[in-house]
Short mmCIF file of C-alpha atoms (C1' of nucleotides) in Angstrom, two decimals:
data_model
loop_
_atom_site.label_atom_id
_atom_site.label_comp_id
_atom_site.label_asym_id
_atom_site.label_seq_id
_atom_site.Cartn_x
_atom_site.Cartn_y
_atom_site.Cartn_z
CA MET F 1 20.34 -30.55 3.02
CA GLU F 2 18.04 -29.12 0.43
CA LYS F 3 15.36 -27.18 2.20
CA LYS F 4 16.13 -23.49 2.46
CA VAL F 5 12.67 -22.24 3.21
CA THR F 6 13.70 -19.00 4.85
CA LYS F 7 11.72 -19.51 8.02
CA ARG F 8 11.54 -16.11 9.55
CA ALA F 9 8.99 -14.50 11.76
CA PRO F 10 6.22 -13.36 9.42
CA THR F 11 6.61 -9.70 10.18
CA LEU F 12 4.54 -7.07 8.44
CA CYS F 13 7.61 -4.94 7.87
CA PRO F 14 8.20 -4.79 4.13
CA VAL F 15 11.89 -4.12 4.59
CA ALA F 16 12.34 -7.31 6.58
CA ARG F 17 10.25 -9.20 4.05
CA ALA F 18 12.35 -7.91 1.20
CA GLU F 19 15.56 -8.67 3.05
CA ASP F 20 14.47 -12.27 3.45
CA LEU F 21 14.73 -12.54 -0.34
CA VAL F 22 17.51 -10.16 -1.27
CA GLY F 23 19.28 -9.67 2.04
CA ASP F 24 22.60 -11.00 0.94
CA ARG F 25 25.39 -9.81 -1.23
CA TRP F 26 25.24 -12.59 -3.83
CA THR F 27 21.57 -12.24 -4.59
CA VAL F 28 21.96 -8.54 -5.24
CA LEU F 29 25.00 -9.09 -7.43
CA VAL F 30 23.15 -11.73 -9.42
CA LEU F 31 20.35 -9.24 -9.97
CA ARG F 32 22.91 -6.69 -11.10
CA GLU F 33 24.24 -9.15 -13.67
CA LEU F 34 20.77 -9.99 -14.91
CA PHE F 35 19.88 -6.33 -15.30
CA GLY F 36 23.16 -5.98 -17.14
CA GLY F 37 22.08 -8.61 -19.63
CA ALA F 38 23.69 -11.80 -18.33
CA ARG F 39 21.61 -14.93 -18.89
CA ARG F 40 23.84 -17.97 -18.60
CA PHE F 41 25.19 -19.68 -15.54
CA ASP F 42 28.81 -18.97 -16.26
CA GLU F 43 28.25 -15.33 -17.17
CA ILE F 44 26.53 -14.89 -13.87
CA GLN F 45 29.17 -16.78 -11.98
CA ALA F 46 32.01 -14.89 -13.63
CA GLY F 47 30.34 -11.51 -13.24
CA THR F 48 29.68 -11.96 -9.54
CA GLU F 49 32.86 -13.93 -8.81
CA ALA F 50 30.78 -16.34 -6.77
CA THR F 51 31.77 -19.97 -6.41
CA PRO F 52 29.70 -22.37 -8.50
CA GLN F 53 27.79 -23.57 -5.44
CA MET F 54 26.95 -20.06 -4.38
CA ALA F 55 25.76 -19.22 -7.85
CA ALA F 56 23.75 -22.44 -8.08
CA ALA F 57 22.30 -22.03 -4.60
CA ARG F 58 21.32 -18.40 -5.12
CA LEU F 59 19.78 -19.04 -8.52
CA LYS F 60 17.77 -21.91 -7.09
CA GLN F 61 16.56 -19.83 -4.19
CA MET F 62 15.80 -16.86 -6.40
CA GLU F 63 13.74 -19.07 -8.67
CA ALA F 64 11.86 -20.42 -5.64
CA ASP F 65 11.28 -16.82 -4.51
CA GLY F 66 9.89 -15.84 -7.89
CA LEU F 67 12.63 -13.39 -8.77
CA ILE F 68 13.85 -15.27 -11.82
CA GLU F 69 12.74 -18.06 -14.09
CA ARG F 70 14.72 -20.70 -15.92
CA ARG F 71 14.04 -21.04 -19.62
CA PRO F 72 15.40 -23.84 -21.74
CA TYR F 73 17.40 -22.54 -24.66
CA SER F 74 18.55 -25.96 -25.79
CA GLN F 75 17.16 -29.44 -25.54
CA ARG F 76 19.90 -32.05 -25.88
CA PRO F 77 21.78 -31.14 -23.97
CA LEU F 78 19.12 -29.51 -21.84
CA ARG F 79 20.36 -26.08 -20.90
CA HIS F 80 18.68 -23.09 -19.36
CA GLU F 81 18.93 -19.34 -19.31
CA TYR F 82 17.97 -17.27 -16.32
CA HIS F 83 15.51 -14.44 -16.83
CA LEU F 84 14.07 -11.86 -14.50
CA THR F 85 10.39 -12.19 -13.71
CA GLU F 86 8.16 -9.16 -13.30
CA LYS F 87 8.90 -9.28 -9.59
CA GLY F 88 12.59 -9.36 -10.34
CA ARG F 89 12.33 -6.49 -12.81
CA ALA F 90 10.42 -4.49 -10.20
CA PHE F 91 13.54 -4.54 -8.09
CA PHE F 92 15.24 -2.11 -10.45
CA PRO F 93 14.51 1.05 -8.46
CA VAL F 94 16.18 -0.46 -5.43
CA LEU F 95 19.27 -1.29 -7.44
CA LEU F 96 19.27 2.21 -8.91
CA ALA F 97 19.05 3.75 -5.44
CA LEU F 98 21.80 1.47 -4.19
CA ARG F 99 23.97 2.43 -7.14
CA ALA F 100 23.42 6.10 -6.49
CA TRP F 101 24.35 5.69 -2.85
CA GLY F 102 27.38 3.58 -3.69
CA GLU F 103 28.67 6.05 -6.26
CA THR F 104 28.15 8.98 -3.95
CA TRP F 105 29.22 7.56 -0.60
CA CYS F 106 31.40 4.53 -1.20
CA LYS F 107 34.04 5.96 -3.49
CA ALA F 108 37.14 8.01 -2.93
CA PRO F 109 37.22 11.39 -4.67
CA GLY F 110 38.39 10.95 -8.22
CA GLU F 111 37.32 7.34 -8.65
CA ALA F 112 35.54 6.72 -11.90
CA ARG F 113 31.92 5.78 -12.22
CA ALA F 114 31.21 2.24 -13.31
CA VAL F 115 28.31 2.86 -15.66
CA GLU F 116 26.67 5.85 -17.27
CA PHE F 117 23.02 5.63 -18.23
CA THR F 118 21.50 7.38 -21.21
CA HIS F 119 17.79 8.09 -20.99
CA ASP F 120 16.43 6.88 -24.31
CA ALA F 121 13.28 8.95 -23.98
CA CYS F 122 15.18 12.23 -24.02
CA GLY F 123 18.58 11.20 -25.28
CA GLY F 124 20.44 12.83 -22.40
CA PRO F 125 22.47 11.40 -19.57
CA ALA F 126 20.28 10.07 -16.82
CA GLY F 127 22.53 10.74 -13.83
CA LEU F 128 22.18 8.96 -10.52
CA GLY F 129 18.79 9.91 -9.19
CA PRO F 130 15.46 8.21 -9.60
CA LEU F 131 14.63 11.04 -12.01
CA CYS F 132 16.44 11.75 -15.26
CA GLU F 133 18.86 14.60 -14.68
CA THR F 134 18.25 15.81 -18.24
CA CYS F 135 14.47 15.74 -18.57
CA GLY F 136 13.30 15.13 -15.01
CA ARG F 137 11.10 12.18 -15.78
CA SER F 138 11.31 9.03 -13.74
CA LEU F 139 13.58 6.28 -14.96
CA SER F 140 12.61 2.75 -15.80
CA HIS F 141 15.04 0.07 -16.82
CA ASP F 142 13.61 -0.23 -20.34
CA ASP F 143 14.26 3.44 -21.01
CA LEU F 144 17.90 3.26 -20.11
CA THR F 145 20.94 2.36 -22.13
CA ALA F 146 23.90 1.50 -19.97
CA GLU F 147 27.46 2.14 -21.03
CA ARG F 148 30.36 0.96 -18.98
CA THR F 149 33.07 3.50 -18.40
CA PRO F 150 36.48 2.50 -19.80
CA ALA F 151 37.94 1.80 -16.38
CA TYR F 152 35.06 -0.45 -15.40
CA ALA F 153 35.06 -2.19 -18.79
CA ARG F 154 38.73 -3.02 -18.22
CA GLU F 155 37.98 -4.36 -14.77
CA ARG F 156 35.27 -6.62 -16.14
CA GLU F 157 37.54 -7.92 -18.86
CA GLN F 158 40.23 -8.78 -16.38
CA ARG F 159 37.70 -10.61 -14.23
CA LEU F 160 36.54 -12.55 -17.24
CA ARG F 161 40.07 -13.50 -18.19
CA ARG F 162 40.81 -14.62 -14.67
CA PHE F 163 37.67 -16.73 -14.70
CA LYS F 164 38.45 -18.31 -18.06
CA GLY F 165 41.94 -18.99 -16.90
CA LEU F 166 40.80 -20.83 -13.82
CA SER F 167 37.90 -22.75 -15.25
CA MET P 1 39.94 -12.65 15.81
CA GLU P 2 38.80 -9.10 15.88
CA LYS P 3 39.59 -7.55 12.56
CA LYS P 4 36.67 -7.48 10.18
CA VAL P 5 38.10 -5.28 7.52
CA THR P 6 35.86 -6.45 4.71
CA LYS P 7 38.67 -7.26 2.36
CA ARG P 8 36.99 -7.45 -1.00
CA ALA P 9 38.27 -6.82 -4.45
CA PRO P 10 38.19 -3.04 -4.88
CA THR P 11 35.73 -3.10 -7.73
CA LEU P 12 34.44 0.09 -9.29
CA CYS P 13 30.90 -1.24 -9.20
CA PRO P 14 28.95 0.96 -6.80
CA VAL P 15 26.46 -1.79 -6.08
CA ALA P 16 29.20 -4.13 -4.92
CA ARG P 17 30.76 -1.32 -2.89
CA ALA P 18 27.46 -0.57 -1.24
CA GLU P 19 26.81 -4.23 -0.55
CA ASP P 20 30.12 -4.48 1.25
CA LEU P 21 28.67 -2.12 3.82
CA VAL P 22 24.98 -2.94 3.86
CA GLY P 23 24.87 -6.35 2.23
CA ASP P 24 23.38 -8.16 5.12
CA ARG P 25 20.04 -8.35 6.73
CA TRP P 26 21.01 -7.03 10.15
CA THR P 27 22.67 -3.87 8.92
CA VAL P 28 19.60 -2.92 6.93
CA LEU P 29 17.30 -3.65 9.85
CA VAL P 30 19.46 -1.54 12.13
CA LEU P 31 19.17 1.30 9.63
CA ARG P 32 15.42 0.82 9.60
CA GLU P 33 15.32 1.15 13.37
CA LEU P 34 17.51 4.24 13.32
CA PHE P 35 15.32 5.89 10.69
CA GLY P 36 12.38 4.93 12.89
CA GLY P 37 13.89 6.88 15.76
CA ALA P 38 15.67 4.23 17.81
CA ARG P 39 18.87 5.43 19.47
CA ARG P 40 19.76 3.04 22.28
CA PHE P 41 21.37 -0.34 22.10
CA ASP P 42 18.46 -2.24 23.51
CA GLU P 43 15.88 -0.48 21.37
CA ILE P 44 17.89 -1.47 18.35
CA GLN P 45 18.37 -5.00 19.55
CA ALA P 46 14.71 -5.45 20.41
CA GLY P 47 13.50 -3.88 17.18
CA THR P 48 15.65 -6.06 14.97
CA GLU P 49 15.43 -9.18 17.14
CA ALA P 50 19.15 -9.61 16.74
CA THR P 51 21.25 -11.28 19.39
CA PRO P 52 23.35 -8.93 21.49
CA GLN P 53 26.53 -9.94 19.68
CA MET P 54 25.00 -9.36 16.29
CA ALA P 55 23.75 -5.96 17.37
CA ALA P 56 27.10 -5.07 18.91
CA ALA P 57 29.06 -6.36 15.93
CA ARG P 58 26.91 -4.57 13.37
CA LEU P 59 26.92 -1.31 15.27
CA LYS P 60 30.69 -1.47 15.58
CA GLN P 61 31.12 -2.21 11.89
CA MET P 62 28.62 0.45 10.88
CA GLU P 63 30.50 2.98 12.95
CA ALA P 64 33.75 1.93 11.28
CA ASP P 65 32.05 2.30 7.90
CA GLY P 66 30.86 5.79 8.75
CA LEU P 67 27.16 4.98 8.68
CA ILE P 68 26.53 5.85 12.31
CA GLU P 69 28.25 7.62 15.15
CA ARG P 70 28.20 6.98 18.86
CA ARG P 71 27.40 9.95 21.06
CA PRO P 72 27.74 9.89 24.79
CA TYR P 73 24.52 10.83 26.52
CA SER P 74 25.83 10.11 29.97
CA GLN P 75 29.24 10.15 31.58
CA ARG P 76 29.32 7.97 34.65
CA PRO P 77 28.23 5.50 33.66
CA LEU P 78 29.47 6.19 30.17
CA ARG P 79 26.64 5.43 27.78
CA HIS P 80 26.14 6.15 24.15
CA GLU P 81 23.40 6.71 21.66
CA TYR P 82 23.70 5.71 18.05
CA HIS P 83 22.98 8.35 15.44
CA LEU P 84 22.98 8.25 11.67
CA THR P 85 25.71 10.20 9.96
CA GLU P 86 25.08 12.07 6.74
CA LYS P 87 26.20 8.98 4.88
CA GLY P 88 23.75 6.90 6.84
CA ARG P 89 20.94 9.37 6.28
CA ALA P 90 21.71 9.34 2.56
CA PHE P 91 20.72 5.69 2.56
CA PHE P 92 17.06 6.62 2.99
CA PRO P 93 16.09 6.41 -0.68
CA VAL P 94 17.35 2.84 -0.79
CA LEU P 95 15.28 1.93 2.23
CA LEU P 96 12.26 3.64 0.70
CA ALA P 97 12.70 1.72 -2.55
CA LEU P 98 13.14 -1.51 -0.65
CA ARG P 99 10.01 -0.80 1.35
CA ALA P 100 8.02 -0.12 -1.81
CA TRP P 101 9.23 -3.36 -3.36
CA GLY P 102 8.54 -5.33 -0.19
CA GLU P 103 5.02 -3.94 0.20
CA THR P 104 4.22 -4.56 -3.44
CA TRP P 105 5.90 -7.91 -4.07
CA CYS P 106 6.46 -9.63 -0.76
CA LYS P 107 2.99 -9.60 0.72
CA ALA P 108 -0.07 -11.73 0.20
CA PRO P 109 -3.17 -9.90 -1.03
CA GLY P 110 -4.98 -8.37 1.91
CA GLU P 111 -2.00 -8.04 4.20
CA ALA P 112 -1.79 -4.69 5.91
CA ARG P 113 0.92 -2.14 5.31
CA ALA P 114 3.38 -1.63 8.11
CA VAL P 115 3.74 2.13 7.97
CA GLU P 116 1.99 5.00 6.25
CA PHE P 117 3.94 8.16 5.53
CA THR P 118 2.45 11.61 5.53
CA HIS P 119 4.25 14.19 3.44
CA ASP P 120 4.59 17.18 5.75
CA ALA P 121 5.18 19.57 2.86
CA CYS P 122 1.72 18.94 1.40
CA GLY P 123 -0.07 17.22 4.24
CA GLY P 124 -1.21 14.30 2.09
CA PRO P 125 -0.30 10.64 2.17
CA ALA P 126 3.04 9.99 0.53
CA GLY P 127 2.43 6.51 -0.85
CA LEU P 128 5.18 4.12 -1.79
CA GLY P 129 7.08 5.78 -4.62
CA PRO P 130 10.08 8.03 -4.49
CA LEU P 131 7.64 10.83 -5.30
CA CYS P 132 4.79 11.94 -3.08
CA GLU P 133 1.57 10.45 -4.43
CA THR P 134 -0.31 13.57 -3.35
CA CYS P 135 1.85 16.40 -4.60
CA GLY P 136 4.38 14.65 -6.83
CA ARG P 137 7.47 16.10 -5.21
CA SER P 138 10.33 13.90 -4.20
CA LEU P 139 10.41 12.60 -0.67
CA SER P 140 13.13 13.12 1.87
CA HIS P 141 13.15 11.61 5.32
CA ASP P 142 12.82 14.95 7.07
CA ASP P 143 9.61 15.71 5.23
CA LEU P 144 7.91 12.51 6.25
CA THR P 145 5.92 11.60 9.30
CA ALA P 146 5.60 7.88 9.76
CA GLU P 147 2.61 6.27 11.38
CA ARG P 148 2.52 2.59 12.11
CA THR P 149 -0.63 0.84 11.10
CA PRO P 150 -2.54 -0.79 13.99
CA ALA P 151 -1.56 -4.29 12.96
CA TYR P 152 2.11 -3.41 12.78
CA ALA P 153 1.98 -1.46 16.02
CA ARG P 154 0.60 -4.57 17.71
CA GLU P 155 3.35 -6.68 16.23
CA ARG P 156 5.99 -4.30 17.55
CA GLU P 157 4.46 -4.27 21.01
CA GLN P 158 4.45 -8.04 21.16
CA ARG P 159 8.09 -8.12 20.11
CA LEU P 160 8.94 -5.64 22.82
CA ARG P 161 7.10 -7.63 25.46
CA ARG P 162 8.85 -10.80 24.39
CA PHE P 163 12.18 -9.00 24.60
CA LYS P 164 11.50 -7.57 28.05
CA GLY P 165 10.36 -10.96 29.21
CA LEU P 166 13.56 -12.62 28.14
CA SER P 167 16.01 -9.96 29.17
"C1'" DC M 1 24.68 -1.17 53.58
"C1'" DC M 2 22.50 -4.61 50.75
"C1'" DA M 3 19.56 -6.29 47.03
"C1'" DT M 4 17.87 -5.71 42.84
"C1'" DA M 5 17.43 -3.22 38.30
"C1'" DT M 6 19.27 -1.20 34.05
"C1'" DG M 7 22.09 -0.38 29.99
"C1'" DG M 8 25.41 -2.24 27.27
"C1'" DA M 9 27.52 -5.35 26.23
"C1'" DT M 10 31.13 -10.18 26.10
"C1'" DA M 11 31.88 -15.52 26.50
"C1'" DT M 12 30.99 -20.02 25.07
"C1'" DG M 13 30.03 -23.86 22.36
"C1'" DA M 14 26.99 -25.73 18.83
"C1'" DA M 15 24.96 -25.16 14.29
"C1'" DA M 16 24.87 -23.28 9.81
"C1'" DA M 17 26.80 -20.87 5.82
"C1'" DT M 18 30.56 -20.11 2.83
"C1'" DC M 19 34.91 -20.97 0.87
"C1'" DA M 20 38.51 -23.09 -2.37
"C1'" DT M 21 39.25 -26.82 -4.95
"C1'" DA M 22 38.24 -30.81 -7.40
"C1'" DC M 23 35.36 -33.47 -10.00
"C1'" DC M 24 31.29 -35.10 -13.06
"C1'" DG M 25 28.12 -35.97 -17.06
"C1'" DA M 26 26.30 -34.78 -21.42
"C1'" DC M 27 27.33 -33.53 -25.60
"C1'" DA M 28 30.10 -31.24 -29.72
"C1'" DA M 29 34.19 -30.58 -32.45
"C1'" DG M 30 38.47 -31.95 -34.29
"C1'" DC T 1 38.88 -40.96 -29.10
"C1'" DT T 2 40.58 -37.03 -27.14
"C1'" DT T 3 39.74 -32.47 -25.90
"C1'" DG T 4 36.68 -28.64 -24.78
"C1'" DT T 5 32.38 -26.41 -23.10
"C1'" DC T 6 28.39 -25.76 -20.24
"C1'" DG T 7 26.21 -26.31 -16.09
"C1'" DG T 8 26.61 -27.73 -12.38
"C1'" DT T 9 27.93 -31.38 -7.50
"C1'" DA T 10 30.99 -33.20 -3.86
"C1'" DT T 11 34.20 -32.53 -0.29
"C1'" DG T 12 36.37 -30.86 3.64
"C1'" DA T 13 38.15 -26.72 5.91
"C1'" DT T 14 37.08 -22.16 7.52
"C1'" DT T 15 34.10 -18.53 9.01
"C1'" DT T 16 29.67 -16.70 10.70
"C1'" DT T 17 25.85 -16.82 13.23
"C1'" DC T 18 23.01 -18.59 16.82
"C1'" DA T 19 21.07 -19.44 21.54
"C1'" DT T 20 22.07 -19.00 25.96
"C1'" DA T 21 24.49 -17.49 29.89
"C1'" DT T 22 27.18 -14.23 32.12
"C1'" DC T 23 29.35 -9.72 33.39
"C1'" DC T 24 30.36 -4.99 34.84
"C1'" DA T 25 29.39 -0.35 36.33
"C1'" DT T 26 26.25 2.26 38.20
"C1'" DA T 27 21.66 3.72 40.02
"C1'" DT T 28 17.85 3.06 43.04
"C1'" DG T 29 14.93 1.42 46.81
"C1'" DG T 30 14.72 -0.06 51.37
#
DNA sequence: CCATATGGATATGAAAATCATACCGACAAG
DNA sequence: CTTGTCGGTATGATTTTCATATCCATATGG
């Protein structure tokens, strides 16, 4: 019960191809955590609220798909961190678009944003679009500084406490 | 066993919120078909290669989530077409970003593109980015004319024939 | 009037994925 | 030598998804 080779029809459609790799909730949430700076198994697990098997299974598959790589950060005991590859980092625009759609269309009026980005290149707020709302240039992950809004920071802390409590 | 209310923790994270609605392969493929002009149940089913239940279940859920609406196109017998709502149409940038990532990172060298977009506003090819590669302006679905590449058109025809054969 | 076709599904039972919960092994710290 | 931490596995129940077959209302052709 180890092979998960994702045997799908080899369509030319790039959307279907992409969905074969990232077409499930957990994978996308893991990517979100990695873009947010998480590196260790338990950070990722806690941040996504996945079960350990789901986290382990997704990370394994994502490594096989070339989205992430495992890097040892300690011999004895041997432990690894998970890092985005170039392919993984290239996914950022999709996540940004998904975030914009989610903020705009999946929230009740008055609900707070989760994260505000500052565009380092111009110093202004970046907004939701693919272009900086302050300077109009296009946004890459390296040019952005994320700051969690207070409400979202609280939510994350509670999640973390719940996780620590149960583990 | 009918309620599928997607009971998830009400997180503020817009990515998680979005994934609750579109976090599975079939939903995204249905959106692809709708953006490609499909309107009828069997077009959608054939284009995604979903089973009838999957197509029916997704369409029902997507209607409940406000992504699509059913419009009668015939009384007696009562039949409906599926149309994107504004919320559904707003998903286009995500699909475009996913397409760009899929074309760039999920294909072997030499594999053909599936679709080429022409930017109606300038008449040039639009490329993969969120901005038109000819004129640099940002791309909306209404400004784009899609043309399937020959290889992809063949693939679609074969799929359709297989579907007709089996149905 | 009867047979077949069409659009839009639902039914059924098997197979696979996911879940909650518990546990494990290596080491480090007290 | 007991307890804690990190990074997972194992287990068994539950839930989804799959392939395949069937269904219903209506139109259409003969």
